[in-house]
Amino acid sequence: MKIFCTRMLVSKLLVFLVLLVLLEYRVIQGQQPYINNHQSDCYNTAYDNLTKGFGCNGVPSCQSYLTFRSNPLYNTAVGIGYLLGAEPTQIASINNLTSEVATIPTDTQLVVPVNCSCSSLYYQYNVTYRLKDKTETYFTVANNTFQGLSTCQAMMSQNKVGDRNLSVGLNLLVPLRCACPTSNQAASAIKYLLTYMVTWGDSISGIADLFGVDQQTILDANQLSQDQNIYPFTTILVPLNTTPTKIEHSPPPPPPPAPTPQTPPAVLENYTIMQRN
Ligand SMILES: *[C@@H]1O[C@H](CO)[C@@H](O)[C@H](O)[C@H]1NC(C)=O
Ligand SMILES: *[C@@H]1O[C@H](CO)[C@@H](O)[C@H](O)[C@H]1NC(C)=O
Ligand SMILES: *[C@@H]1O[C@H](CO)[C@@H](O)[C@H](O)[C@H]1NC(C)=O
Ligand SMILES: *[C@@H]1O[C@H](CO)[C@@H](O)[C@H](O)[C@H]1NC(C)=O
Ligand SMILES: *[C@@H]1O[C@H](CO)[C@@H](O)[C@H](O)[C@H]1NC(C)=O
Ligand SMILES: *[C@@H]1O[C@H](CO)[C@@H](O)[C@H](O)[C@H]1NC(C)=O
Ligand SMILES: *[C@@H]1O[C@H](CO)[C@@H](O)[C@H](O)[C@H]1NC(C)=O
């Protein structure tokens, strides 16, 4: 009798554990794995699943957002809208710009709305880019011009012309990385996924602060763990419950108080991003 009971207990426990593992698996399956700097190796096909786009694992299309940093070539809502196939009026209103043609200071992070949709295996937003210079390659277009919002692997798989045969004036399809919420995410009130372009000095906790979201939801959405590195010019998905607004960086810390002999030096929090060679 006693042995029988123990067996029952053990088998129940096993069933419970199996269910737990299955549940965990489902949750992990529901999100998108982080690209982990594999976009930098254009001819490595081992990570196609990560580099070609975020897999279609939710609704077929959705409103989504991405971030872009203004630079001297793209420094107005009109210019950025032209590059990213987005509506200048929407860029201006989300980012509280005075007008669609007002010059945006260099390095301002902007939120840009795009319509994301599933194209066979991967979510993407198609834009066309006309090559301007003979030094341009799939890598420089994806990394430098589009700031990592696309990848050379995704571009090479969707354009017929080989990397060596690119020429000025050629129109290339640039699939921008975007994603739609999974049913798990929708169930936890996530409305949009914003494609955040990582830059030097970024950390997940810093990105979470920028959008007022919990750090753990970003880690989960990207299948990242707390101790993993993130790399510049890669994309991180930020799950949002509401429509994003202008990105406000917190003001610089107030100047330190007048030095007193006993005050130890202030220790600043510093997050570094490792650059893999
Ligand atoms: C990776 O790609 C293969 C097909 O190329 C597919 O069968 C598999 O499900 C993908 N894995 C993930 C995690 O998306
Ligand atoms: C995105 O989709 C909406 C609704 O379908 C449409 O009104 C809008 O013009 C689209 N925007 C772009 C930039 O294609
Ligand atoms: C938007 O800009 C106006 C003036 O240009 C300013 O008064 C207002 O506070 C800004 N709003 C936000 C949310 O930054
Ligand atoms: C990617 O582009 C950025 C500028 O947008 C540049 O600073 C960086 O060096 C580029 N990365 C590589 C590996 O060329
Ligand atoms: C985007 O481009 C791909 C070709 O690579 C095409 O299959 C897909 O239908 C396009 N998506 C839209 C929304 O036009
Ligand atoms: C480049 O163009 C040449 C001549 O048109 C063609 O033979 C070759 O296959 C092309 N190479 C690639 C990689 O597209
Ligand atoms: C972090 O440290 C690096 C190198 O020591 C420095 O260049 C950078 O400015 C620091 N960043 C912050 C936010 O303190």
PDB file of C-alpha atoms in Angstrom, residues 4 76 136:
ATOM      1  CA  PHE A   4       1.754   1.866  -4.269  1.00  0.00           C
ATOM      2  CA  THR A  76      14.255  65.414 -41.749  1.00  0.00           C
ATOM      3  CA  GLU A 136      28.306  50.236 -51.546  1.00  0.00           C
TER       4      GLU A 136
END
